[in-house]
């Protein structure tokens, strides 16, 4: 690899990641759409239907660290491929569990299915590996934007996907998971064939060729990679040390700490409010069609304008866009929390909620990548995704409790209270080269 070839390699890798994100996002959205219905059918009670989403979120969180450890040791390609392969196995397990009526097996399959979401999330960092620092946020936003296609189309093809396998003796609600597994296998094959050279390993090689030796946080990660390459232990044995190295790198950098807080808080606020909005709308007389339109508008806000957020983060700095995320999320909470029976106001609030998530995710991911040493990036990014998804899982459970005891308006107030301190932290932090 020479620096003269680098622009062409960047474009090709970004294109591969974007295409993979479309296919992977389609698989995730197709399966998720009927997961709660399937959980209700298998368990026999509506009370347990919410565990479907919880199992997937927990799986996404728990699998993010070992996948990041594998990427730290051997590069993005094997880590992303393994994520999709595990998700394909998870989809097959879901189909088997539905056929034999085993609810515990269903939850296990859904947890493995969450590996696809973890791989999708890690793809945004893969796009940043070879990006120039002043275009890093745009590289991340391009891959985030690619998820729009699958996220919008997936739920709409779930029903046809279910009906297509009815003749095979598979429950209609489980059919989408069979199709999703096939899509994940396509993702793994696409990455194995076309994600070459590996972006993370190439970035490390370029950095080592023109920079000083790695710092302490880097050395710990490098040691894991060397042990794995030497064949003395499995990449999975590097998980604990990789997580410690990632945590150490984040703790050592104020910018990385702010980035981690931004990603976790913005994602938690978004998931908590979004998850309870259909309940609030139904309480005010909204039908399924209207609820679907509101959620579609929210998803459009999350993904469709992410390239704009990437451009803003590169042009005006990460801290500026973090401040924009805080403003958008706070305004979203104000609109949705005070909407009452005003469905249009709720829809506007949910669109801004998605827009604020996009601003926080793109700017926070770029700032995290900027703020940690090259060799520790994959480990730090894995810790970030673990924190983000764990926080969101806790937030979604707490959201139901808040709405049940205090109401949807109070949930939005709590969401605003979560994000407002981020604005103060961004204002207090003195901009550095990593923030631009």
Coordinates of C-alpha atoms in Angstrom, one line a residue:
X1 CA 0.0 0.0 0.0
X2 CA 1.3 3.4 -1.0
X3 CA -0.1 6.8 -0.1
X4 CA -0.7 7.4 -3.9
X5 CA -3.1 4.5 -4.0
X6 CA -4.9 5.5 -0.8
X7 CA -7.6 7.7 -2.3
X8 CA -8.8 4.9 -4.6
X9 CA -8.7 2.4 -1.8
X10 CA -10.7 4.7 0.5
X11 CA -13.4 5.1 -2.1
X12 CA -13.6 1.3 -2.7
X13 CA -13.7 0.4 0.9
X14 CA -16.4 3.0 1.7
X15 CA -18.5 1.7 -1.2
X16 CA -18.1 -1.9 0.0
X17 CA -19.1 -0.9 3.6
X18 CA -22.0 1.2 2.4
X19 CA -23.4 -1.7 0.2
X20 CA -22.9 -4.1 3.1
X21 CA -24.7 -1.7 5.4
X22 CA -27.7 -1.7 3.1
X23 CA -27.9 -5.5 3.0
X24 CA -27.1 -5.9 6.7
X25 CA -29.6 -3.1 7.7
X26 CA -32.3 -4.8 5.6
X27 CA -31.7 -8.1 7.4
X28 CA -31.9 -6.5 10.8
X29 CA -35.0 -4.4 10.1
X30 CA -36.8 -7.4 8.4
X31 CA -36.3 -9.6 11.5
X32 CA -36.9 -7.0 14.1
X33 CA -40.3 -5.9 12.7
X34 CA -42.1 -9.1 13.9
X35 CA -39.9 -10.1 16.8
X36 CA -42.4 -9.0 19.5
X37 CA -45.2 -10.8 17.7
X38 CA -43.1 -14.0 17.5
X39 CA -42.2 -13.8 21.1
X40 CA -45.8 -13.5 22.1
X41 CA -46.8 -16.5 19.9
X42 CA -44.0 -18.7 21.3
X43 CA -44.4 -17.6 25.0
X44 CA -48.2 -17.6 24.9
X45 CA -48.4 -14.2 26.7
X46 CA -48.2 -10.6 25.7
X47 CA -46.4 -9.8 28.9
X48 CA -43.2 -11.5 27.6
X49 CA -43.3 -10.0 24.1
X50 CA -41.0 -7.1 25.1
X51 CA -38.2 -9.5 26.0
X52 CA -37.6 -10.0 22.3
X53 CA -36.2 -6.5 21.8
X54 CA -34.4 -6.7 25.2
X55 CA -32.6 -9.9 24.1
X56 CA -31.4 -8.4 20.8
X57 CA -30.2 -5.2 22.6
X58 CA -28.3 -7.3 25.2
X59 CA -26.9 -9.5 22.5
X60 CA -25.7 -6.5 20.6
X61 CA -24.0 -5.0 23.7
X62 CA -22.4 -8.2 24.9
X63 CA -21.0 -9.3 21.5
X64 CA -19.6 -5.9 20.7
X65 CA -16.5 -6.4 23.0
X66 CA -15.4 -9.9 21.7
X67 CA -15.9 -8.7 18.1
X68 CA -13.9 -5.6 18.8
X69 CA -11.2 -7.8 20.4
X70 CA -11.0 -9.9 17.2
X71 CA -10.8 -6.7 15.1
X72 CA -8.0 -5.4 17.3
X73 CA -6.1 -8.6 16.8
X74 CA -6.8 -9.4 13.2
X75 CA -8.5 -6.5 11.5
X76 CA -12.0 -5.4 10.6
X77 CA -12.7 -8.0 8.0
X78 CA -12.7 -11.1 10.3
X79 CA -14.5 -9.3 13.1
X80 CA -17.3 -8.0 10.8
X81 CA -17.6 -11.3 9.1
X82 CA -17.9 -13.2 12.4
X83 CA -20.6 -10.8 13.5
X84 CA -22.8 -11.5 10.5
X85 CA -22.1 -15.3 10.7
X86 CA -23.2 -15.3 14.4
X87 CA -26.3 -13.3 13.4
X88 CA -27.1 -15.9 10.7
X89 CA -26.9 -18.7 13.2
X90 CA -29.1 -16.6 15.5
X91 CA -31.7 -16.3 12.8
X92 CA -31.7 -20.0 12.2
X93 CA -32.0 -20.6 16.0
X94 CA -35.0 -18.3 16.1
X95 CA -36.7 -20.3 13.3
X96 CA -36.0 -23.6 15.1
X97 CA -37.2 -22.2 18.5
X98 CA -40.5 -21.1 16.9
X99 CA -41.0 -24.4 15.3
X100 CA -40.5 -26.4 18.5
X101 CA -42.1 -23.7 20.7
X102 CA -39.1 -23.1 23.0
X103 CA -39.1 -19.5 24.4
X104 CA -35.6 -19.7 26.1
X105 CA -34.1 -20.9 22.8
X106 CA -35.9 -18.1 21.1
X107 CA -34.3 -15.5 23.4
X108 CA -30.9 -17.1 22.8
X109 CA -31.4 -16.9 19.1
X110 CA -32.5 -13.3 19.3
X111 CA -29.4 -12.4 21.3
X112 CA -27.1 -14.0 18.6
X113 CA -29.2 -12.1 16.0
X114 CA -28.1 -8.9 17.8
X115 CA -24.5 -9.6 16.5
X116 CA -25.7 -8.1 13.1
X117 CA -26.5 -4.8 14.8
X118 CA -23.1 -4.9 16.5
X119 CA -21.4 -5.5 13.1
X120 CA -23.5 -2.7 11.5
X121 CA -22.3 -0.3 14.2
X122 CA -18.7 -1.3 13.9
X123 CA -18.9 -0.7 10.2
X124 CA -19.1 3.1 10.8
X125 CA -15.7 2.9 12.5
X126 CA -14.2 0.8 9.7
X127 CA -15.1 3.7 7.3
X128 CA -13.1 6.1 9.4
X129 CA -10.0 3.9 9.6
X130 CA -8.4 5.3 6.4
X131 CA -10.3 8.6 6.2
X132 CA -8.3 11.8 6.4
X133 CA -8.9 13.5 9.8
X134 CA -10.8 16.4 8.2
X135 CA -13.1 14.1 6.4
X136 CA -13.5 11.4 9.1
X137 CA -17.0 12.4 10.2
X138 CA -18.2 12.4 6.6
X139 CA -16.8 8.9 6.1
X140 CA -18.7 7.7 9.2
X141 CA -21.9 9.5 8.1
X142 CA -21.8 7.9 4.7
X143 CA -22.0 4.4 6.2
X144 CA -24.7 5.5 8.7
X145 CA -26.7 7.0 5.9
X146 CA -26.5 3.7 3.9
X147 CA -28.6 2.1 6.7
X148 CA -31.6 4.2 5.7
X149 CA -32.4 1.9 2.8
X150 CA -32.6 -1.3 4.9
X151 CA -34.3 0.4 7.9
X152 CA -37.1 1.8 5.7
X153 CA -37.6 -1.2 3.4
X154 CA -37.1 -4.0 6.0
X155 CA -40.3 -3.6 8.0
X156 CA -42.4 -3.4 4.8
X157 CA -41.2 -6.7 3.5
X158 CA -41.5 -8.6 6.7
X159 CA -45.0 -9.8 6.0
X160 CA -44.3 -11.1 2.5
X161 CA -41.1 -12.7 3.8
X162 CA -43.2 -14.5 6.4
X163 CA -45.8 -15.7 3.9
X164 CA -43.1 -16.9 1.5
X165 CA -42.1 -19.8 3.9
X166 CA -45.5 -20.8 5.1
X167 CA -45.4 -23.9 2.9
X168 CA -42.3 -25.1 4.7
X169 CA -44.0 -25.5 8.0
X170 CA -42.3 -22.4 9.5
X171 CA -44.5 -20.0 11.4
X172 CA -45.2 -16.8 9.4
X173 CA -43.7 -14.6 12.1
X174 CA -40.4 -16.5 12.0
X175 CA -40.1 -16.3 8.2
X176 CA -38.4 -12.9 8.2
X177 CA -35.6 -14.4 10.3
X178 CA -34.9 -17.0 7.7
X179 CA -34.5 -14.4 5.0
X180 CA -32.5 -12.2 7.4
X181 CA -30.0 -15.1 7.9
X182 CA -29.6 -15.4 4.2
X183 CA -28.9 -11.7 3.9
X184 CA -26.3 -11.9 6.7
X185 CA -24.5 -14.7 4.9
X186 CA -24.4 -12.5 1.8
X187 CA -22.8 -9.7 4.0
X188 CA -20.1 -12.1 5.3
X189 CA -19.3 -13.2 1.8
X190 CA -19.2 -9.7 0.5
X191 CA -16.8 -8.6 3.2
X192 CA -14.6 -11.6 2.8
X193 CA -14.2 -11.1 -0.9
X194 CA -14.2 -7.3 -1.3
X195 CA -13.0 -5.7 2.0
X196 CA -9.4 -5.8 0.9
X197 CA -7.0 -4.5 2.0
X198 CA -8.3 -4.5 5.6
X199 CA -8.9 -0.9 6.5
X200 CA -7.8 -1.2 10.1
X201 CA -4.6 -3.1 9.5
X202 CA -3.7 -0.8 6.6
X203 CA -4.3 2.3 8.8
X204 CA -2.0 0.8 11.4
X205 CA 0.7 0.1 8.8
X206 CA 0.6 3.6 7.5
X207 CA 0.6 5.1 11.0
X208 CA 3.6 3.0 12.1
X209 CA 5.5 3.9 9.0
X210 CA 5.3 7.6 9.8
X211 CA 4.8 7.9 13.5
X212 CA 6.5 7.3 16.8
X213 CA 6.2 4.0 18.7
X214 CA 2.8 3.2 20.3
X215 CA 2.0 4.5 23.7
X216 CA 1.2 2.4 26.7
X217 CA -2.4 1.9 25.8
X218 CA -1.4 0.9 22.3
X219 CA 1.2 -1.6 23.5
X220 CA -1.4 -3.5 25.5
X221 CA -3.5 -4.0 22.4
X222 CA -0.5 -4.8 20.3
X223 CA 0.6 -7.5 22.8
X224 CA -2.8 -9.2 22.4
X225 CA -2.5 -9.1 18.6
X226 CA 1.0 -10.6 18.7
X227 CA -0.2 -13.4 21.0
X228 CA -3.0 -14.2 18.7
X229 CA -0.9 -14.1 15.6
X230 CA 1.6 -16.4 17.3
X231 CA -1.1 -19.0 17.7
X232 CA -0.7 -19.3 21.4
X233 CA -4.3 -18.5 22.2
X234 CA -7.7 -17.8 20.6
X235 CA -8.6 -14.2 19.7
X236 CA -11.5 -14.6 22.2
X237 CA -8.8 -14.7 24.9
X238 CA -7.9 -11.2 24.1
X239 CA -11.4 -9.9 25.0
X240 CA -10.6 -9.0 28.6
X241 CA -7.3 -7.3 27.8
X242 CA -8.8 -5.5 24.8
X243 CA -11.6 -4.1 26.9
X244 CA -9.1 -2.9 29.5
X245 CA -7.0 -1.3 26.8
X246 CA -10.0 0.4 25.3
X247 CA -11.2 1.6 28.7
X248 CA -7.7 2.8 29.6
X249 CA -7.4 4.8 26.3
X250 CA -10.8 6.4 26.9
X251 CA -10.0 7.4 30.5
X252 CA -6.7 8.9 29.4
X253 CA -8.3 11.3 26.9
X254 CA -10.8 14.1 27.9
X255 CA -12.1 14.1 24.3
X256 CA -12.7 10.4 24.3
X257 CA -14.6 10.6 27.6
X258 CA -16.8 13.3 26.2
X259 CA -17.3 11.3 23.0
X260 CA -18.3 8.2 25.0
X261 CA -20.8 10.2 27.0
X262 CA -22.2 11.8 23.9
X263 CA -22.8 8.5 22.1
X264 CA -24.2 6.7 25.2
X265 CA -26.5 9.6 26.4
X266 CA -27.8 10.5 22.9
X267 CA -28.6 6.8 22.1
X268 CA -30.2 6.2 25.5
X269 CA -32.4 9.3 25.3
X270 CA -33.5 8.4 21.7
X271 CA -34.3 4.7 22.4
X272 CA -36.1 5.5 25.7
X273 CA -38.4 8.2 24.1
X274 CA -38.9 6.4 20.8
X275 CA -39.8 3.0 22.4
X276 CA -42.7 4.5 24.3
X277 CA -44.0 6.9 21.7
X278 CA -46.3 4.3 20.0
X279 CA -47.8 3.6 23.4
X280 CA -48.4 7.4 24.0
X281 CA -49.9 7.8 20.5
X282 CA -52.3 4.9 20.9
X283 CA -53.5 6.3 24.2
X284 CA -54.4 9.5 22.3
X285 CA -56.4 7.6 19.6
X286 CA -53.7 7.1 16.9
X287 CA -54.1 4.0 14.7
X288 CA -51.4 1.6 13.5
X289 CA -51.0 3.4 10.2
X290 CA -50.4 6.8 11.9
X291 CA -48.0 5.2 14.4
X292 CA -46.1 3.7 11.5
X293 CA -45.8 7.0 9.7
X294 CA -44.5 8.7 12.9
X295 CA -41.8 6.0 13.4
X296 CA -40.9 6.1 9.7
X297 CA -40.4 9.9 10.0
X298 CA -38.2 9.2 13.1
X299 CA -36.1 6.7 11.2
X300 CA -35.7 9.2 8.3
X301 CA -34.4 11.8 10.8
X302 CA -31.9 9.2 12.2
X303 CA -30.3 8.3 8.9
X304 CA -31.3 10.4 5.9
X305 CA -29.5 13.6 6.9
X306 CA -26.4 12.0 8.5
X307 CA -24.1 13.1 5.6
X308 CA -25.1 16.7 6.5
X309 CA -24.1 16.0 10.1
X310 CA -20.8 14.6 8.9
X311 CA -20.1 17.7 6.8
X312 CA -21.0 20.0 9.7
X313 CA -18.7 18.0 12.1
X314 CA -15.8 18.2 9.7
X315 CA -16.4 21.8 8.8
X316 CA -17.3 23.4 12.2
X317 CA -15.9 20.9 14.6
X318 CA -17.1 17.9 16.7
X319 CA -18.0 20.0 19.7
X320 CA -20.2 22.3 17.7
X321 CA -22.2 19.3 16.4
X322 CA -22.4 17.8 19.9
X323 CA -24.0 21.1 21.0
X324 CA -26.4 20.9 18.0
X325 CA -27.3 17.3 19.1
X326 CA -28.1 18.6 22.6
X327 CA -30.3 21.3 21.2
X328 CA -32.2 19.0 18.8
X329 CA -32.8 16.3 21.4
X330 CA -34.0 18.9 24.0
X331 CA -36.4 20.5 21.5
X332 CA -37.6 17.0 20.5
X333 CA -38.4 16.2 24.1
X334 CA -40.2 19.5 24.5
X335 CA -42.4 19.0 21.4
X336 CA -43.2 15.3 22.0
X337 CA -43.6 15.7 25.8
X338 CA -46.1 18.5 25.5
X339 CA -47.9 17.2 22.4
X340 CA -50.8 15.4 24.1
X341 CA -53.3 14.5 21.4
X342 CA -51.4 16.7 18.8
X343 CA -50.2 13.9 16.6
X344 CA -48.4 16.3 14.2
X345 CA -46.5 17.8 17.1
X346 CA -45.5 14.3 18.2
X347 CA -44.3 13.5 14.7
X348 CA -42.2 16.7 14.5
X349 CA -40.7 15.8 17.9
X350 CA -39.8 12.3 16.8
X351 CA -38.2 13.6 13.6
X352 CA -36.1 16.0 15.6
X353 CA -35.3 13.1 18.0
X354 CA -33.8 11.1 15.1
X355 CA -32.0 14.2 13.8
X356 CA -30.4 14.8 17.2
X357 CA -29.4 11.2 17.5
X358 CA -27.7 11.4 14.1
X359 CA -25.8 14.6 15.1
X360 CA -24.6 13.0 18.4
X361 CA -23.7 9.6 16.9
X362 CA -21.7 11.0 13.9
X363 CA -19.9 13.7 15.9
X364 CA -19.3 11.5 19.0
X365 CA -18.0 8.6 16.8
X366 CA -15.6 10.9 15.0
X367 CA -14.4 12.5 18.2
X368 CA -13.8 9.1 19.8
X369 CA -11.8 8.0 16.8
X370 CA -9.8 11.3 16.8
X371 CA -9.1 11.1 20.5
X372 CA -7.5 7.7 21.0
X373 CA -4.2 6.3 19.6
X374 CA -4.4 4.3 16.4
X375 CA -3.7 0.9 18.0
X376 CA -6.3 1.4 20.7
X377 CA -9.1 2.6 18.5
X378 CA -10.8 -0.7 17.8
X379 CA -10.8 -1.6 21.5
X380 CA -12.1 1.8 22.5
X381 CA -14.8 1.6 19.9
X382 CA -15.9 -1.8 21.2
X383 CA -16.2 -0.3 24.7
X384 CA -18.2 2.6 23.3
X385 CA -20.7 0.2 21.6
X386 CA -20.9 -1.9 24.8
X387 CA -21.6 1.2 26.9
X388 CA -24.1 2.6 24.4
X389 CA -26.2 -0.5 24.0
X390 CA -26.1 -1.4 27.7
X391 CA -27.3 2.2 28.6
X392 CA -30.0 1.9 26.0
X393 CA -31.2 -1.4 27.3
X394 CA -31.5 0.0 30.9
X395 CA -33.1 3.2 29.5
X396 CA -35.8 1.3 27.6
X397 CA -36.7 -0.7 30.7
X398 CA -36.8 2.4 32.8
X399 CA -38.9 4.3 30.2
X400 CA -41.7 1.8 30.7
X401 CA -41.6 2.3 34.4
X402 CA -41.6 6.1 34.1
X403 CA -44.5 6.2 31.6
X404 CA -46.5 3.7 33.8
X405 CA -46.1 5.8 36.9
X406 CA -45.7 9.4 35.8
X407 CA -46.6 9.6 32.1
X408 CA -45.0 10.2 28.7
X409 CA -44.4 13.9 29.4
X410 CA -42.2 13.1 32.3
X411 CA -40.3 10.6 30.3
X412 CA -39.4 13.4 27.8
X413 CA -38.4 15.6 30.7
X414 CA -36.0 12.9 32.0
X415 CA -34.6 12.5 28.4
X416 CA -33.9 16.3 28.2
X417 CA -32.3 16.2 31.7
X418 CA -30.0 13.4 30.4
X419 CA -28.7 15.3 27.4
X420 CA -28.5 18.9 28.7
X421 CA -25.3 18.3 30.8
X422 CA -23.6 17.3 27.5
X423 CA -24.0 20.8 26.3
X424 CA -22.3 22.2 29.4
X425 CA -19.4 19.7 28.9
X426 CA -19.0 20.6 25.3
X427 CA -19.0 24.4 26.1
X428 CA -16.4 23.9 28.9
X429 CA -14.1 21.8 26.8
X430 CA -11.4 23.8 25.1
X431 CA -11.3 22.8 21.4
X432 CA -8.2 20.9 20.3
X433 CA -7.0 19.6 16.9
X434 CA -9.0 16.4 17.6
X435 CA -12.2 18.5 17.7
X436 CA -11.9 19.7 14.2

